[in-house]
Short mmCIF file of C-alpha atoms in Angstrom, two decimals:
data_model
loop_
_atom_site.label_atom_id
_atom_site.label_comp_id
_atom_site.label_asym_id
_atom_site.label_seq_id
_atom_site.Cartn_x
_atom_site.Cartn_y
_atom_site.Cartn_z
CA UNK A 1 0.00 0.00 0.00
CA UNK A 2 1.01 3.62 -0.57
CA UNK A 3 0.52 6.14 2.23
CA UNK A 4 -0.68 9.56 1.10
CA UNK A 5 -1.36 12.75 3.05
CA UNK A 6 -4.88 14.10 2.45
CA UNK A 7 -4.82 17.20 4.63
CA UNK A 8 -3.74 18.73 7.90
CA UNK A 9 -6.44 19.48 10.47
CA UNK A 10 -7.09 22.72 12.33
CA UNK A 11 -5.03 21.32 15.22
CA UNK A 12 -2.14 20.39 12.97
CA UNK A 13 -2.79 16.64 12.79
CA UNK A 14 -2.27 14.66 9.61
CA UNK A 15 -5.12 12.86 7.89
CA UNK A 16 -3.58 10.11 5.78
CA UNK A 17 -4.94 7.40 3.55
CA UNK A 18 -3.50 4.10 2.39
CA UNK A 19 -4.00 3.30 -1.28
CA UNK A 20 -3.95 -0.27 -2.56
CA UNK A 21 -4.02 -1.00 -6.27
CA UNK A 22 -2.30 -0.42 -9.56
CA UNK A 23 -1.55 3.06 -10.93
CA UNK A 24 -3.72 2.39 -13.98
CA UNK A 25 -6.75 1.22 -11.97
CA UNK A 26 -10.00 2.08 -13.73
CA UNK A 27 -12.29 1.88 -10.69
CA UNK A 28 -11.92 3.43 -7.24
CA UNK A 29 -13.39 2.16 -3.97
CA UNK A 30 -13.27 4.41 -0.90
CA UNK A 31 -13.43 3.18 2.69
CA UNK A 32 -13.46 5.80 5.44
CA UNK A 33 -13.59 5.41 9.20
CA UNK A 34 -14.19 7.50 12.27
CA UNK A 35 -16.10 10.47 10.93
CA UNK A 36 -17.47 10.29 14.47
CA UNK A 37 -14.45 10.62 16.71
CA UNK A 38 -15.52 8.33 19.54
CA UNK A 39 -16.25 5.24 17.44
CA UNK A 40 -12.99 3.23 17.58
CA UNK A 41 -14.59 0.03 16.28
CA UNK A 42 -14.64 1.68 12.85
CA UNK A 43 -10.85 1.93 12.96
CA UNK A 44 -10.50 -1.68 14.13
CA UNK A 45 -12.66 -2.66 11.16
CA UNK A 46 -10.65 -0.81 8.51
CA UNK A 47 -7.45 -2.24 10.00
CA UNK A 48 -8.73 -5.77 9.39
CA UNK A 49 -9.73 -4.84 5.86
CA UNK A 50 -6.34 -3.36 4.99
CA UNK A 51 -4.44 -6.33 6.38
CA UNK A 52 -5.98 -8.54 3.69
CA UNK A 53 -4.63 -6.30 0.95
CA UNK A 54 -1.18 -6.61 2.53
CA UNK A 55 -1.27 -10.41 2.27
CA UNK A 56 0.11 -11.49 -1.13
CA UNK A 57 -1.37 -14.96 -0.56
CA UNK A 58 -4.93 -13.65 -0.18
CA UNK A 59 -6.49 -14.66 -3.51
CA UNK A 60 -9.69 -12.62 -3.08
CA UNK A 61 -7.96 -9.39 -2.10
CA UNK A 62 -5.30 -9.73 -4.79
CA UNK A 63 -8.02 -10.60 -7.31
CA UNK A 64 -9.72 -7.29 -6.65
CA UNK A 65 -6.48 -5.44 -7.30
CA UNK A 66 -5.85 -7.50 -10.45
CA UNK A 67 -9.35 -6.59 -11.64
CA UNK A 68 -8.26 -2.97 -11.97
CA UNK A 69 -9.77 -1.62 -8.74
CA UNK A 70 -7.92 0.66 -6.35
CA UNK A 71 -8.91 0.99 -2.70
CA UNK A 72 -8.55 4.30 -0.88
CA UNK A 73 -8.62 3.64 2.86
CA UNK A 74 -8.86 6.50 5.39
CA UNK A 75 -8.42 5.02 8.90
CA UNK A 76 -9.32 8.21 10.81
CA UNK A 77 -10.81 11.25 9.09
CA UNK A 78 -11.35 12.99 12.45
CA UNK A 79 -8.11 12.79 14.47
CA UNK A 80 -8.71 16.11 16.26
CA UNK A 81 -12.02 14.92 17.65
CA UNK A 82 -10.46 11.62 18.64
CA UNK A 83 -7.61 13.30 20.53
CA UNK A 84 -10.07 15.63 22.28
CA UNK A 85 -12.28 12.75 23.42
CA UNK A 86 -15.29 13.91 21.41
CA UNK A 87 -18.03 11.42 20.59
CA UNK A 88 -18.96 12.85 17.20
CA UNK A 89 -17.59 16.32 16.45
CA UNK A 90 -14.26 17.63 15.20
CA UNK A 91 -12.29 20.38 16.95
CA UNK A 92 -14.67 23.03 15.61
CA UNK A 93 -17.72 21.23 16.96
CA UNK A 94 -18.87 20.06 13.52
CA UNK A 95 -20.46 16.63 13.02
CA UNK A 96 -18.57 15.51 9.93
CA UNK A 97 -21.33 13.14 8.87
CA UNK A 98 -23.76 16.04 8.56
CA UNK A 99 -21.33 18.14 6.50
CA UNK A 100 -21.94 16.50 3.11
CA UNK A 101 -24.67 18.84 1.86
CA UNK A 102 -25.40 18.56 -1.85
CA UNK A 103 -25.62 22.27 -2.59
CA UNK A 104 -23.34 23.74 0.11
CA UNK A 105 -19.58 23.67 0.50
CA UNK A 106 -18.41 21.66 3.55
CA UNK A 107 -17.76 23.71 6.69
CA UNK A 108 -15.12 21.33 8.04
CA UNK A 109 -11.57 21.19 6.73
CA UNK A 110 -11.73 17.38 6.96
CA UNK A 111 -14.67 16.87 4.61
CA UNK A 112 -13.64 19.71 2.30
CA UNK A 113 -10.22 18.11 1.80
CA UNK A 114 -11.54 14.57 1.46
CA UNK A 115 -14.29 15.53 -0.97
CA UNK A 116 -11.90 17.50 -3.16
CA UNK A 117 -9.73 14.42 -3.53
CA UNK A 118 -12.69 12.09 -4.14
CA UNK A 119 -13.91 14.32 -6.97
CA UNK A 120 -10.42 14.39 -8.47
CA UNK A 121 -9.91 10.62 -8.28
CA UNK A 122 -13.46 9.35 -8.84
CA UNK A 123 -15.60 7.02 -6.72
CA UNK A 124 -17.14 3.70 -7.80
CA UNK A 125 -17.90 2.26 -4.34
CA UNK A 126 -18.16 3.85 -0.90
CA UNK A 127 -18.05 2.26 2.55
CA UNK A 128 -18.44 4.49 5.62
CA UNK A 129 -17.58 2.77 8.92
CA UNK A 130 -19.20 3.79 12.21
CA UNK A 131 -20.08 2.52 15.69
CA UNK A 132 -23.41 2.61 17.50
CA UNK A 133 -23.31 3.06 21.27
CA UNK A 134 -26.92 1.92 21.75
CA UNK A 135 -27.14 -1.28 19.70
CA UNK A 136 -25.91 -4.81 20.29
CA UNK A 137 -25.91 -5.75 16.64
CA UNK A 138 -24.48 -4.75 13.28
CA UNK A 139 -26.79 -2.63 11.18
CA UNK A 140 -26.54 -0.77 7.90
CA UNK A 141 -27.71 2.64 6.76
CA UNK A 142 -28.73 2.61 3.12
CA UNK A 143 -28.70 5.85 1.12
CA UNK A 144 -31.97 7.68 0.70
CA UNK A 145 -33.92 5.98 -2.14
CA UNK A 146 -34.08 9.23 -4.09
CA UNK A 147 -30.27 9.29 -4.35
CA UNK A 148 -29.90 5.72 -5.67
CA UNK A 149 -29.84 5.06 -9.42
CA UNK A 150 -31.91 2.20 -10.80
CA UNK A 151 -28.74 0.31 -11.73
CA UNK A 152 -27.49 0.44 -8.14
CA UNK A 153 -30.69 -0.73 -6.41
CA UNK A 154 -29.80 -4.45 -6.69
CA UNK A 155 -26.21 -3.76 -5.61
CA UNK A 156 -27.40 -1.96 -2.48
CA UNK A 157 -29.58 -4.96 -1.66
CA UNK A 158 -26.66 -7.31 -2.33
CA UNK A 159 -24.53 -5.51 0.25
CA UNK A 160 -27.20 -5.90 2.91
CA UNK A 161 -27.84 -9.55 2.01
CA UNK A 162 -24.15 -10.32 2.45
CA UNK A 163 -24.08 -8.95 6.00
CA UNK A 164 -27.40 -10.54 6.92
CA UNK A 165 -26.27 -13.96 5.75
CA UNK A 166 -22.83 -13.82 7.38
CA UNK A 167 -23.62 -12.32 10.78
CA UNK A 168 -25.92 -13.55 13.50
CA UNK A 169 -25.32 -10.11 15.02
CA UNK A 170 -27.12 -8.43 12.10
CA UNK A 171 -30.14 -6.38 13.15
CA UNK A 172 -32.63 -3.93 11.74
CA UNK A 173 -31.70 -0.29 11.17
CA UNK A 174 -33.13 1.46 14.25
CA UNK A 175 -33.54 4.64 12.23
CA UNK A 176 -36.03 2.98 9.90
CA UNK A 177 -37.47 0.20 12.08
CA UNK A 178 -41.04 1.17 12.93
CA UNK A 179 -40.72 -0.45 16.36
CA UNK A 180 -37.93 1.92 17.43
CA UNK A 181 -39.82 5.19 17.17
CA UNK A 182 -36.70 6.94 15.81
CA UNK A 183 -37.02 6.84 12.02
CA UNK A 184 -34.50 9.67 11.58
CA UNK A 185 -33.06 8.48 8.28
CA UNK A 186 -36.43 7.60 6.79
CA UNK A 187 -37.74 11.10 7.49
CA UNK A 188 -34.56 12.93 6.48
CA UNK A 189 -34.39 14.46 3.00
CA UNK A 190 -32.12 13.11 0.26
CA UNK A 191 -29.82 16.03 1.05
CA UNK A 192 -29.30 14.82 4.63
CA UNK A 193 -25.70 15.92 5.03
CA UNK A 194 -24.65 12.29 5.49
CA UNK A 195 -21.87 10.91 3.33
CA UNK A 196 -23.90 7.86 2.33
CA UNK A 197 -26.54 10.03 0.66
CA UNK A 198 -24.10 12.51 -0.86
CA UNK A 199 -21.89 9.87 -2.46
CA UNK A 200 -24.82 7.93 -3.94
CA UNK A 201 -26.14 11.21 -5.40
CA UNK A 202 -22.85 12.73 -6.56
CA UNK A 203 -21.00 9.67 -7.85
CA UNK A 204 -23.92 7.39 -8.79
CA UNK A 205 -22.28 4.39 -7.14
CA UNK A 206 -23.05 1.86 -4.37
CA UNK A 207 -22.79 3.56 -0.97
CA UNK A 208 -23.35 2.17 2.53
CA UNK A 209 -22.83 2.92 6.22
CA UNK A 210 -21.87 0.04 8.51
CA UNK A 211 -22.70 0.56 12.18
CA UNK A 212 -20.77 -1.72 14.54
CA UNK A 213 -21.84 -2.18 18.18
CA UNK A 214 -20.05 -0.91 21.26
CA UNK A 215 -21.62 -3.69 23.31
CA UNK A 216 -20.95 -7.39 23.57
CA UNK A 217 -23.41 -9.62 21.78
CA UNK A 218 -24.24 -13.31 21.28
CA UNK A 219 -22.75 -15.38 18.49
CA UNK A 220 -24.53 -17.79 16.16
CA UNK A 221 -23.83 -20.73 18.50
CA UNK A 222 -25.38 -18.95 21.50
CA UNK A 223 -22.10 -18.20 23.27
CA UNK A 224 -20.89 -14.70 24.17
CA UNK A 225 -19.33 -12.89 21.26
CA UNK A 226 -17.87 -9.46 20.71
CA UNK A 227 -17.37 -7.17 17.76
CA UNK A 228 -14.83 -5.13 19.68
CA UNK A 229 -11.26 -5.18 18.52
CA UNK A 230 -10.77 -8.71 17.13
CA UNK A 231 -14.41 -9.02 16.12
CA UNK A 232 -14.41 -5.68 14.31
CA UNK A 233 -11.16 -6.60 12.57
CA UNK A 234 -12.79 -9.83 11.40
CA UNK A 235 -15.78 -7.90 10.10
CA UNK A 236 -13.39 -5.69 8.16
CA UNK A 237 -11.73 -8.74 6.67
CA UNK A 238 -15.15 -10.01 5.58
CA UNK A 239 -15.81 -6.68 3.87
CA UNK A 240 -13.23 -7.74 1.27
CA UNK A 241 -15.47 -10.68 0.33
CA UNK A 242 -18.52 -8.39 0.23
CA UNK A 243 -16.76 -5.96 -2.11
CA UNK A 244 -15.62 -8.85 -4.29
CA UNK A 245 -19.24 -9.91 -4.70
CA UNK A 246 -20.50 -6.43 -5.47
CA UNK A 247 -17.61 -5.20 -7.62
CA UNK A 248 -16.74 -8.35 -9.58
CA UNK A 249 -19.84 -10.54 -9.24
CA UNK A 250 -17.73 -13.09 -7.40
CA UNK A 251 -19.59 -15.48 -5.09
CA UNK A 252 -17.55 -16.98 -2.23
#
């Protein structure tokens, strides 16, 4: 992988990304973590994902690179907020995942810098990694239906089916589940300010948020399980197989 500097934050911290793939890659997949500063499981997850690209014996990961796809991995887009102990915001008090407005320039230096680079490089797949302090299961946030092209509808469903089939910890999205009473995402407009909606709208590509739990959970065999640290890294490793299915129609 090649390490590249994206930007320097207001507090002088570097935001770097690791790029895997060939210089002549024709498709670009972006994986970002920790828009919300206090969600370390997102960083565990992207670490597991990147480790597969570093393994020359990993046939699936190397197959993706051989297929002409580059992977742009940003382990922590919000290092200022992380260092300050914030749950969501950056040093300026901005929630980065509400700073992706379709018709307004980003207010945060982090999203402004990242988005400038994404527009320059192109985006063909987008994975935004988060953590949920209230849930004991993995859940996904799909982009608003109005932002999804007809061609991408089955790919969005394929992403969710992969997680549902692989993980006993998979649960319903509490923002759209009628039993939760929250329904924030369902009621929000297509121009929500969330990256998942913006990317689907701007780049016309598959786009998804993964929410990983803070809490321990129960595995498929009924024994205690955890998606913290090792479990989140494993989930990240499995994301390689998910992307292989979606990007190359490869079934594992």
